[in-house]
Coordinates of C-alpha atoms and ligand atoms in Angstrom, one line a residue:
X63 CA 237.3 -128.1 -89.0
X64 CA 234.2 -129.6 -90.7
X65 CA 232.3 -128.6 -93.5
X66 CA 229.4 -127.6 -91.5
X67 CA 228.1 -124.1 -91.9
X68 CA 228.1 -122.3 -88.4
X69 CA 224.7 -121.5 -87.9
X70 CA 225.5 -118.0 -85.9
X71 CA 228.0 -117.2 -89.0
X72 CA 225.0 -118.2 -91.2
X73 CA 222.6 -116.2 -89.6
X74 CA 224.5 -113.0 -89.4
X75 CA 225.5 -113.4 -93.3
X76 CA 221.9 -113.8 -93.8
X77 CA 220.5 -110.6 -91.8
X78 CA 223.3 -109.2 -94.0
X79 CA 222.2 -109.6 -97.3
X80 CA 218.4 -109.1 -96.3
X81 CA 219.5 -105.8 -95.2
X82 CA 221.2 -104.8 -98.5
X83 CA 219.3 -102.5 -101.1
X84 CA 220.2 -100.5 -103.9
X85 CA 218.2 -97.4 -105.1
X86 CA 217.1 -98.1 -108.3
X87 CA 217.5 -95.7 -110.9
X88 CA 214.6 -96.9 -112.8
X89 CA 211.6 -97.5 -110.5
X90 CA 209.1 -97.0 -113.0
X91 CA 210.4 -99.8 -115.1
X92 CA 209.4 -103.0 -115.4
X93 CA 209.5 -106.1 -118.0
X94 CA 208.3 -103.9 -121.1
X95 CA 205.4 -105.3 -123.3
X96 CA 207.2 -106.6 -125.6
X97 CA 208.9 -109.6 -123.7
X98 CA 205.5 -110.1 -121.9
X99 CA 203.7 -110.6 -125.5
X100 CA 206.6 -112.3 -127.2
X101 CA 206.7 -115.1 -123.9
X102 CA 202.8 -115.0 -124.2
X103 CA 202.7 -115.7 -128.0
X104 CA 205.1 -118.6 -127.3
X105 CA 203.4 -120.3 -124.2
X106 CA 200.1 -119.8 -126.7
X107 CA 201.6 -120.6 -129.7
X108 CA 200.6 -117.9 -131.4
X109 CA 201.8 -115.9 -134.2
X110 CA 203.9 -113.3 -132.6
X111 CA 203.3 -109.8 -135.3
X112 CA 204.2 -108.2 -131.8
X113 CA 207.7 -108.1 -131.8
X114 CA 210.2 -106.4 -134.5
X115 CA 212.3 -109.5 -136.2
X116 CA 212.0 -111.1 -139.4
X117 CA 211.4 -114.5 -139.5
X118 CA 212.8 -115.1 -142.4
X119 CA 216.3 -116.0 -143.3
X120 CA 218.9 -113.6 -143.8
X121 CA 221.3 -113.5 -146.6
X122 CA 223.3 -116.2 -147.7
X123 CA 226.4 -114.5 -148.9
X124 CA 226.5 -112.1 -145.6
X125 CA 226.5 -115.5 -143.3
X126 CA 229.3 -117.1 -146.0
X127 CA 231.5 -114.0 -145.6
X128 CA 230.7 -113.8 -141.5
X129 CA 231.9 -117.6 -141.5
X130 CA 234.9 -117.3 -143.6
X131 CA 236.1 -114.1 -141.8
X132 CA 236.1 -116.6 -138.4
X133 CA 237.8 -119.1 -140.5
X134 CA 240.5 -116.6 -141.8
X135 CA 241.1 -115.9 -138.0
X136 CA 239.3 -112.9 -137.4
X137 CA 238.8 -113.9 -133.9
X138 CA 240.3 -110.9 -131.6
X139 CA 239.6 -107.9 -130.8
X140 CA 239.0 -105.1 -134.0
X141 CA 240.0 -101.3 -132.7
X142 CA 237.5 -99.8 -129.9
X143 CA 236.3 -97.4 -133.0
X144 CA 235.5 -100.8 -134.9
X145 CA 236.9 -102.7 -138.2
X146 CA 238.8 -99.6 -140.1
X147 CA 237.7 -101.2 -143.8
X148 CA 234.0 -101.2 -142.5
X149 CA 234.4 -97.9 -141.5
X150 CA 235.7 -96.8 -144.9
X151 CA 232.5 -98.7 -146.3
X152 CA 230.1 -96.7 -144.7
X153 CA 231.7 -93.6 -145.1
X154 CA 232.0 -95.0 -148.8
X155 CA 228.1 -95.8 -148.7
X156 CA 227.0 -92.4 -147.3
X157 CA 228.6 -90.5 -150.1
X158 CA 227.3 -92.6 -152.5
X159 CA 223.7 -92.2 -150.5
X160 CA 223.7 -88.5 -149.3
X161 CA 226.2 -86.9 -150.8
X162 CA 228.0 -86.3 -147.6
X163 CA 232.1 -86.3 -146.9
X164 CA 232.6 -88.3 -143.5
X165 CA 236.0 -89.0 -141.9
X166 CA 235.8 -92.9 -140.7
X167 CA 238.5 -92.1 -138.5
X168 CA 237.0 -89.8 -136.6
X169 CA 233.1 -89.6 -137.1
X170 CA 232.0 -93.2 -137.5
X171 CA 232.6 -95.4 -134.3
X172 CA 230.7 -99.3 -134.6
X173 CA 228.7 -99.8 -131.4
X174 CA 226.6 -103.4 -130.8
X175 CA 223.3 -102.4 -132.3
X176 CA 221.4 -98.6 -132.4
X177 CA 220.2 -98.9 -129.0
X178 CA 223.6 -99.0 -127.5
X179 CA 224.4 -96.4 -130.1
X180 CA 221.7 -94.1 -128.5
X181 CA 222.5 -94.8 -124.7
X182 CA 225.8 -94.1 -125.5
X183 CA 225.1 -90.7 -127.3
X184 CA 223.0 -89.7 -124.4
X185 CA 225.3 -90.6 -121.8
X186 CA 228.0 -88.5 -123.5
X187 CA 225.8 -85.2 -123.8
X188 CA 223.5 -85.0 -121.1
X189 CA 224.3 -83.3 -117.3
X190 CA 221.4 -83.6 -114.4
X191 CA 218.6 -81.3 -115.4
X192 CA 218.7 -81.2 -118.8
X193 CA 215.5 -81.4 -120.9
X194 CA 215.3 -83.6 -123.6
X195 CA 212.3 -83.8 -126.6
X196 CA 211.1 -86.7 -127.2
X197 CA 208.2 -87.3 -129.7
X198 CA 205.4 -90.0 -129.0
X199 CA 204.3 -92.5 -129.2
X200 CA 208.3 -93.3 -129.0
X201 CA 210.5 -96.3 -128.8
X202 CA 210.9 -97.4 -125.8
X203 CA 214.2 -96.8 -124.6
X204 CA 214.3 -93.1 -125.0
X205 CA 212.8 -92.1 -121.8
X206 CA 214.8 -94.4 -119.5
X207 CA 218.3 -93.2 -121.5
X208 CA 217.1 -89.7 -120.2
X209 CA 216.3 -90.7 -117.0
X210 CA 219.5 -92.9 -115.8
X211 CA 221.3 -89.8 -116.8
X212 CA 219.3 -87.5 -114.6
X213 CA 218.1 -85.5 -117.3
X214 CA 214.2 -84.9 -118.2
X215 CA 212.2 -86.1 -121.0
X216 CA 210.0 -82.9 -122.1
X217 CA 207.3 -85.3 -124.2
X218 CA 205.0 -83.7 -127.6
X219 CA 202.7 -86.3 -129.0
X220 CA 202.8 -86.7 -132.8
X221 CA 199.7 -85.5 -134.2
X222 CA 196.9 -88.6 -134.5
X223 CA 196.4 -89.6 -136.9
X224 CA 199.1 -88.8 -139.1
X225 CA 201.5 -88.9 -136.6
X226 CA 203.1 -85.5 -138.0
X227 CA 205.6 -83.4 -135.7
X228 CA 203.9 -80.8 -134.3
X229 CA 206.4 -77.9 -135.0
X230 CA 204.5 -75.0 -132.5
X231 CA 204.1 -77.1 -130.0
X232 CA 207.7 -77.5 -130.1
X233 CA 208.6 -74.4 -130.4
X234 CA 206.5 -73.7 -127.1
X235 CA 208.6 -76.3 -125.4
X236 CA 211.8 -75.1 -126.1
X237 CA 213.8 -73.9 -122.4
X238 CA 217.1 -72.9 -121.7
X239 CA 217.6 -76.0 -120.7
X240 CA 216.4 -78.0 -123.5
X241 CA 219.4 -80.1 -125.0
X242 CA 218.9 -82.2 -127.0
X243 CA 215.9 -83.3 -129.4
X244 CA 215.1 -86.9 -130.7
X245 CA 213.9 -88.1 -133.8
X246 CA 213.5 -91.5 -135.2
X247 CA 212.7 -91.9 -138.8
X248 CA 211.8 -94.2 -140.3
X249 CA 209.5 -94.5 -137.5
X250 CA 209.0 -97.4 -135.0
X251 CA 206.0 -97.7 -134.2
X252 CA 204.1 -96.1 -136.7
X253 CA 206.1 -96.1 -140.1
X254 CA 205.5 -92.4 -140.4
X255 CA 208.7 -91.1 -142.4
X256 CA 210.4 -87.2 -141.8
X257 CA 209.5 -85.1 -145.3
X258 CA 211.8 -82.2 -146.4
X259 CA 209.5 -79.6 -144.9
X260 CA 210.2 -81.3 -141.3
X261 CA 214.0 -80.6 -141.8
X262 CA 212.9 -77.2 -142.6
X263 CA 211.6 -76.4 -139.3
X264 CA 214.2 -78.3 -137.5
X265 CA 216.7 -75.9 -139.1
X266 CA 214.6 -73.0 -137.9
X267 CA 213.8 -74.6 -134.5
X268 CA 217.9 -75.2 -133.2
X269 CA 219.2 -72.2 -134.9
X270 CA 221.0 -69.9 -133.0
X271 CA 220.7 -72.4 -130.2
X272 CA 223.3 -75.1 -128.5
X273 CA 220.6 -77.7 -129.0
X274 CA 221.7 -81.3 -130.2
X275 CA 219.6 -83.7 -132.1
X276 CA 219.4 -87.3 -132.2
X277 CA 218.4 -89.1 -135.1
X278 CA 217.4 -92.8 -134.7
X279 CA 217.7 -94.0 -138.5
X280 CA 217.5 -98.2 -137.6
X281 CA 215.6 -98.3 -140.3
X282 CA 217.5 -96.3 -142.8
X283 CA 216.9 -98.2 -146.1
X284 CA 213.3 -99.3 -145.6
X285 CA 211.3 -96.7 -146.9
X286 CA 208.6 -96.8 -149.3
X287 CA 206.9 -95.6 -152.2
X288 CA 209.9 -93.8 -154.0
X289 CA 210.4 -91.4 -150.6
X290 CA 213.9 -90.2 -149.7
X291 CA 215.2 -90.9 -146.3
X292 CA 215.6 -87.4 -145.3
X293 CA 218.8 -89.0 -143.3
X294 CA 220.6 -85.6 -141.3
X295 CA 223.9 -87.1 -142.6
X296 CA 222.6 -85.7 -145.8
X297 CA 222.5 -81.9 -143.9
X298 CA 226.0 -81.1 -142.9
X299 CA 224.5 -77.7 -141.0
X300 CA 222.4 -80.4 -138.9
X301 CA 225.0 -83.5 -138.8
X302 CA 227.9 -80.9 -136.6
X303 CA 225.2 -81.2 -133.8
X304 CA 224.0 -84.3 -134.3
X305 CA 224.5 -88.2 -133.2
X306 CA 222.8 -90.4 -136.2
X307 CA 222.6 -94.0 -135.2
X308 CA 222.0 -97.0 -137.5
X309 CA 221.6 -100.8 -137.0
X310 CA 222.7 -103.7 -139.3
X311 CA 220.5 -105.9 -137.2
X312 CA 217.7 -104.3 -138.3
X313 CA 218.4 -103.8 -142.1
X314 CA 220.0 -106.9 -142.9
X315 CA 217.7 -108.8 -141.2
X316 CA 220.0 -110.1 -138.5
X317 CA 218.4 -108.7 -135.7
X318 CA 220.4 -110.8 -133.2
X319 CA 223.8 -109.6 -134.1
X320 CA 223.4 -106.6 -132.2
X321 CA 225.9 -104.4 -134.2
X322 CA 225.3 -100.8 -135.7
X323 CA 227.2 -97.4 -135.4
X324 CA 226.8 -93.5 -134.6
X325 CA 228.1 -91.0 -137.0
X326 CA 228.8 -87.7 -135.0
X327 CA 231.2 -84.5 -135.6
X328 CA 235.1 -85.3 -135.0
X329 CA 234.7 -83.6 -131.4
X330 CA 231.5 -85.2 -130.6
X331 CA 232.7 -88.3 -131.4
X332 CA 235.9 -88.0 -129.1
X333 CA 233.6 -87.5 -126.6
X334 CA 231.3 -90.7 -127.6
X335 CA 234.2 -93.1 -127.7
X336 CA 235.1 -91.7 -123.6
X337 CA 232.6 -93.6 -122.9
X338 CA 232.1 -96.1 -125.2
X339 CA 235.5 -97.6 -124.5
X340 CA 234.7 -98.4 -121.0
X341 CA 231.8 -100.0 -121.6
X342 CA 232.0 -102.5 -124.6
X343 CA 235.2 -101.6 -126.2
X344 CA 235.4 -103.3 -129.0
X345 CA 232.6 -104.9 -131.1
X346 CA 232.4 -108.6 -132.4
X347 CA 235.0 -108.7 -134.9
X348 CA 233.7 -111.6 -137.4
X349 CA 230.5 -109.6 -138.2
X350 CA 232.3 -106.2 -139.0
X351 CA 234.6 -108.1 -141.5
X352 CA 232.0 -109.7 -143.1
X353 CA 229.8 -106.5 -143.3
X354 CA 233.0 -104.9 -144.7
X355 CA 232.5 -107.1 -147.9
X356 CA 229.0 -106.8 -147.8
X357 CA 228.5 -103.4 -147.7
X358 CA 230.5 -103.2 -151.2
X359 CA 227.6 -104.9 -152.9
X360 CA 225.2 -101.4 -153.6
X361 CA 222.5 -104.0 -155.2
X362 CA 222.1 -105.4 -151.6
X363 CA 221.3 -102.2 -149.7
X364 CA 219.8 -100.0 -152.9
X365 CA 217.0 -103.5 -153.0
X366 CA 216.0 -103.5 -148.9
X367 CA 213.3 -101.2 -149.5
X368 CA 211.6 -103.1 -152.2
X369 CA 211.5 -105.9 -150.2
X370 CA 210.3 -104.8 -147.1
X371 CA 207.6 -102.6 -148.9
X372 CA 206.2 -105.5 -150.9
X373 CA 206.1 -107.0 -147.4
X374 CA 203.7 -104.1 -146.5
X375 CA 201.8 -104.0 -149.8
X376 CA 201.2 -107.9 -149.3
X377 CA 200.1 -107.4 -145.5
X378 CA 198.0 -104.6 -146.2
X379 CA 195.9 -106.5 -149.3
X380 CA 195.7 -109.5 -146.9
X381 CA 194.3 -107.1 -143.9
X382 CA 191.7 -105.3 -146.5
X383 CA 189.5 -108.5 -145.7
X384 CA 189.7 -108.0 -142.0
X385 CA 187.4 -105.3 -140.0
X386 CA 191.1 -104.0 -139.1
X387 CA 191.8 -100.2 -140.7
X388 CA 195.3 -99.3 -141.6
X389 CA 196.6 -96.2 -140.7
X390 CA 199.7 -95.5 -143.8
X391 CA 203.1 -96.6 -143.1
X392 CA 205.9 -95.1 -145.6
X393 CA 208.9 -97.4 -143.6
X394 CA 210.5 -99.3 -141.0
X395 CA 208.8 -103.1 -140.1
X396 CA 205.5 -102.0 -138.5
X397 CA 202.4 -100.6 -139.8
X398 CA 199.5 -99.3 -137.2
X399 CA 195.7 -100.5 -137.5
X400 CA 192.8 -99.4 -136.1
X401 CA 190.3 -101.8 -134.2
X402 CA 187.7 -99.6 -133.5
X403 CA 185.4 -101.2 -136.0
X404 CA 186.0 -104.7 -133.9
X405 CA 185.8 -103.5 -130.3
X406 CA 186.2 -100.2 -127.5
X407 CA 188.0 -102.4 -125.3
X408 CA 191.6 -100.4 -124.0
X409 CA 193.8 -101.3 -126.8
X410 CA 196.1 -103.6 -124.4
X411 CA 192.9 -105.9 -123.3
X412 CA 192.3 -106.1 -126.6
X413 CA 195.6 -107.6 -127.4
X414 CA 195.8 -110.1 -125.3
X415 CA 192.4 -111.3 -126.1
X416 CA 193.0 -111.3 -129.2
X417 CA 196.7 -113.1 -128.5
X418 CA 195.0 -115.7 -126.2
X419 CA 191.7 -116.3 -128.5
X420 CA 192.9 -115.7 -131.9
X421 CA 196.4 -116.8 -131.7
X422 CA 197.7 -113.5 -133.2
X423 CA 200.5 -111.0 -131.3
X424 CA 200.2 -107.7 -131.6
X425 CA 201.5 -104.5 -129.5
X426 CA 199.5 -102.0 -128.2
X427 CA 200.4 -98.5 -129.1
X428 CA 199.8 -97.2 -125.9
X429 CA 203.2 -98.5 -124.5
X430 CA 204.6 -96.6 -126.7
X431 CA 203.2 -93.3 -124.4
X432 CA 204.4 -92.8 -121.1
X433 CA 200.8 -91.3 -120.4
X434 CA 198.9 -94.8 -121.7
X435 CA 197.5 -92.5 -124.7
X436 CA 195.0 -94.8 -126.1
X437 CA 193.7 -94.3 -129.7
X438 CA 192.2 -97.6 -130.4
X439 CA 195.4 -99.2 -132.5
X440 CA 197.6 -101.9 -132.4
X441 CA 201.1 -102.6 -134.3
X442 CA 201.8 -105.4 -136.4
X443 CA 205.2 -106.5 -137.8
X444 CA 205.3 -107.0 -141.2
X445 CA 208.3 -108.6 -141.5
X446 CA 207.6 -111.9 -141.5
X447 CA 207.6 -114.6 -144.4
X448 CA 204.5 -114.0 -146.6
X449 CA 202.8 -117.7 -144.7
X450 CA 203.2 -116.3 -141.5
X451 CA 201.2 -113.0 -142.9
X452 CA 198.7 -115.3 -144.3
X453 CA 198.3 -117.8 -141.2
X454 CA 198.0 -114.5 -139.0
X455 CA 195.8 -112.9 -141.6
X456 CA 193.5 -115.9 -141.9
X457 CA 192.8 -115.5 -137.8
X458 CA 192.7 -112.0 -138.1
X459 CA 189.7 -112.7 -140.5
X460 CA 187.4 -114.5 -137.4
X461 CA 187.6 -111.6 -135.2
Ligands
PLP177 C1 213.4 -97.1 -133.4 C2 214.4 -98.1 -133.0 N1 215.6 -97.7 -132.6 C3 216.5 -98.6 -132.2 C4 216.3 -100.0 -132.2 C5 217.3 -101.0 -131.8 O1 218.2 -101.4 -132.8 P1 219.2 -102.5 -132.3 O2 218.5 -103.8 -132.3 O3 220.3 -102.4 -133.4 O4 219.7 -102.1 -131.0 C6 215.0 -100.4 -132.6 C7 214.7 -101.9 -132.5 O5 213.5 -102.3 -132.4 C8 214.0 -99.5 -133.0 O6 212.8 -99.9 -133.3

């Protein structure tokens, strides 16, 4: 025998493959925007406000802790429901917070990041057919969770420009087969925060009903302006049908680490763990023992929305000298601007000319729609060390 290939072998492997195909169960996805501006800001150099991470470094004490948990040997596999004492934390945290009893055996499971957190929520609720409400402009994910599981996103634009929930409209959209609604708040891309009188109608909207909710809270502690996170941990009539999914990635500026966790009912969560322990099992263990000590420090989490609002307040006076408007943001990393004043170009041309002759990333609020709605506004990040605000602000200025 040689090592030659057999060319007829070859050729019938060949036909093989070419004739394989898989059905895609997302063939209205491609690369989202947000990897196409990031790879454009960095072939261009530019200064990428597009995408949602900090640039500046994390804390010190949170990496210590991270390193001298792997030092200490906390190497292996933690329990699929994730580090008990960081589970005891939380729990810890959220009574402190919200005033809330929750059982970290059997309501808190760790997941890597709030986007896993979400997919796996979805996955464990929703059967072919099912409608879903889903608020835009919306994170991306959302609608693609829904689809994969065969379900059907029922979409209700939040009223420009306040981007306020529209509580008729979704009254009017309610079915039998609605099943679940989604919320994010703060809110990505916007900023736009839930108030009291939104928990109100949601009460008044699922009552009587079997519909679940789904609150996307990623950016839990960075609210502004003395407003409270109306989190629905804090409203035990809501939480029993609820998934609430948070991300440590996102609050402790560590976006990388890719670690978070859902808080659901004891029976829900049963459910949630079905499939979450065939898919990741168990999170990275270093980062949950570190967090564990972390999270015992109040001062750290009770100061994140200070910071990241003097973030915005510093942004915003640097953006007063540009032709840019701002539209309010009361939380999360982003605040929205308006460019009509600049340009009627569709807001996505506009953002890459403005990424290729400016040098400045932004993202286009119309991804965020799955019609294209296009109201003349961009999103910026705000997260980003004050230079970086001023370098991006200072070419912002030319426009
Ligand atoms: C609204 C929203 N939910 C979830 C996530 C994802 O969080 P994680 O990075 O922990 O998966 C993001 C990140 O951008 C977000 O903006």
């Amino acid at each position: 025998m040689n090592n030659c290939i057999n060319p007829s072998k070859f050729t019938f492997y060949f036909f093989t493959l070419s004739n394989l195909h898989i059905h895609s169960k997302l063939p209205d996805v491609g690369t989202t925007i947000f990897t196409v501006m990031s790879s454009l800001a960095s072939e261009l150099n530019a200064i990428n406000l597009g995408q949602g991470f900090p640039d500046f470094p994390m804390n010190e004490d949170l990496i210590s802790l991270v390193n001298e948990a792997m030092k200490k040997g906390f190497n292996q596999y933690v329990p699929m429901q994730g580090y008990m004492p960081l589970r005891e934390c939380i729990a810890e945290k959220i009574s402190f917070l919200y005033n809330t009893t929750i059982d970290p055996a059997e309501q808190i499971t760790i997941t890597p990041g709030g986007t896993y957190a979400i997919y796996t929520a979805l996955t464990t609720v929703l059967q072919p057919g099912d409608e879903v409400i889903i608020f835009e402009p919306a994170y991306d994910s959302y609608i693609p969770n829904v689809v994969i599981n065969k379900a059907k996103p029922v979409l209700i634009n939040l009223k420009f420009p306040e981007y306020k929930i529209d509580w008729e409209e979704v009254r009017k959209k309610i079915t039998p087969k609605t099943r679940m609604i989604m919320l994010n708040s703060p809110h990505n891309p916007t900023g736009t925060v839930l108030r009291e009188e939104d928990i109100q109608q949601l009460r008044s909207v699922v009552a009587n009903t079997d519909i679940l909710i789904l609150s996307d809270e990623v950016y839990e502690h960075l609210i502004f302006d003395n407003l409270q996170h109306q989190s629905i941990i804090r409203f035990p009539d809501l939480l029993q049908r609820s998934f609430v999914c948070f991300s440590f990635g996102k609050i402790y500026h560590c976006t990388g680490w890719k670690l978070g966790y859902c808080i659901s009912s004891p029976i829900f969560t049963k459910e949630f763990r079905k499939v979450h322990q065939f898919n990741c099992f168990s999170c990275n263990s270093p980062t949950q023992v570190g967090l564990s000590k972390f999270l015992q420090h109040k001062t750290a989490y009770l100061a994140l929305g200070k910071f990241m609002q003097e973030k915005r307040d510093y942004f915003q006076q640097l953006m007063s000298a540009t032709k840019f408007n701002a539209l309010p943001s009361y939380g999360s990393y982003f605040q929205v601007y308006d460019y009509s004043r600049i340009s009627d170009e569709s807001d996505t041309e506009f953002t890459l000319r403005i990424t290729k002759d400016f040098g400045v990333a932004s993202i286009p609020v119309s991804v965020f729609y799955k019609s294209g709605k296009d109201d003349k506004v961009v999103r910026f990040c705000f997260a980003k060390k004050n230079e970086t605000l001023e370098k991006a602000v200072e070419r912002l200025i030319k426009i």
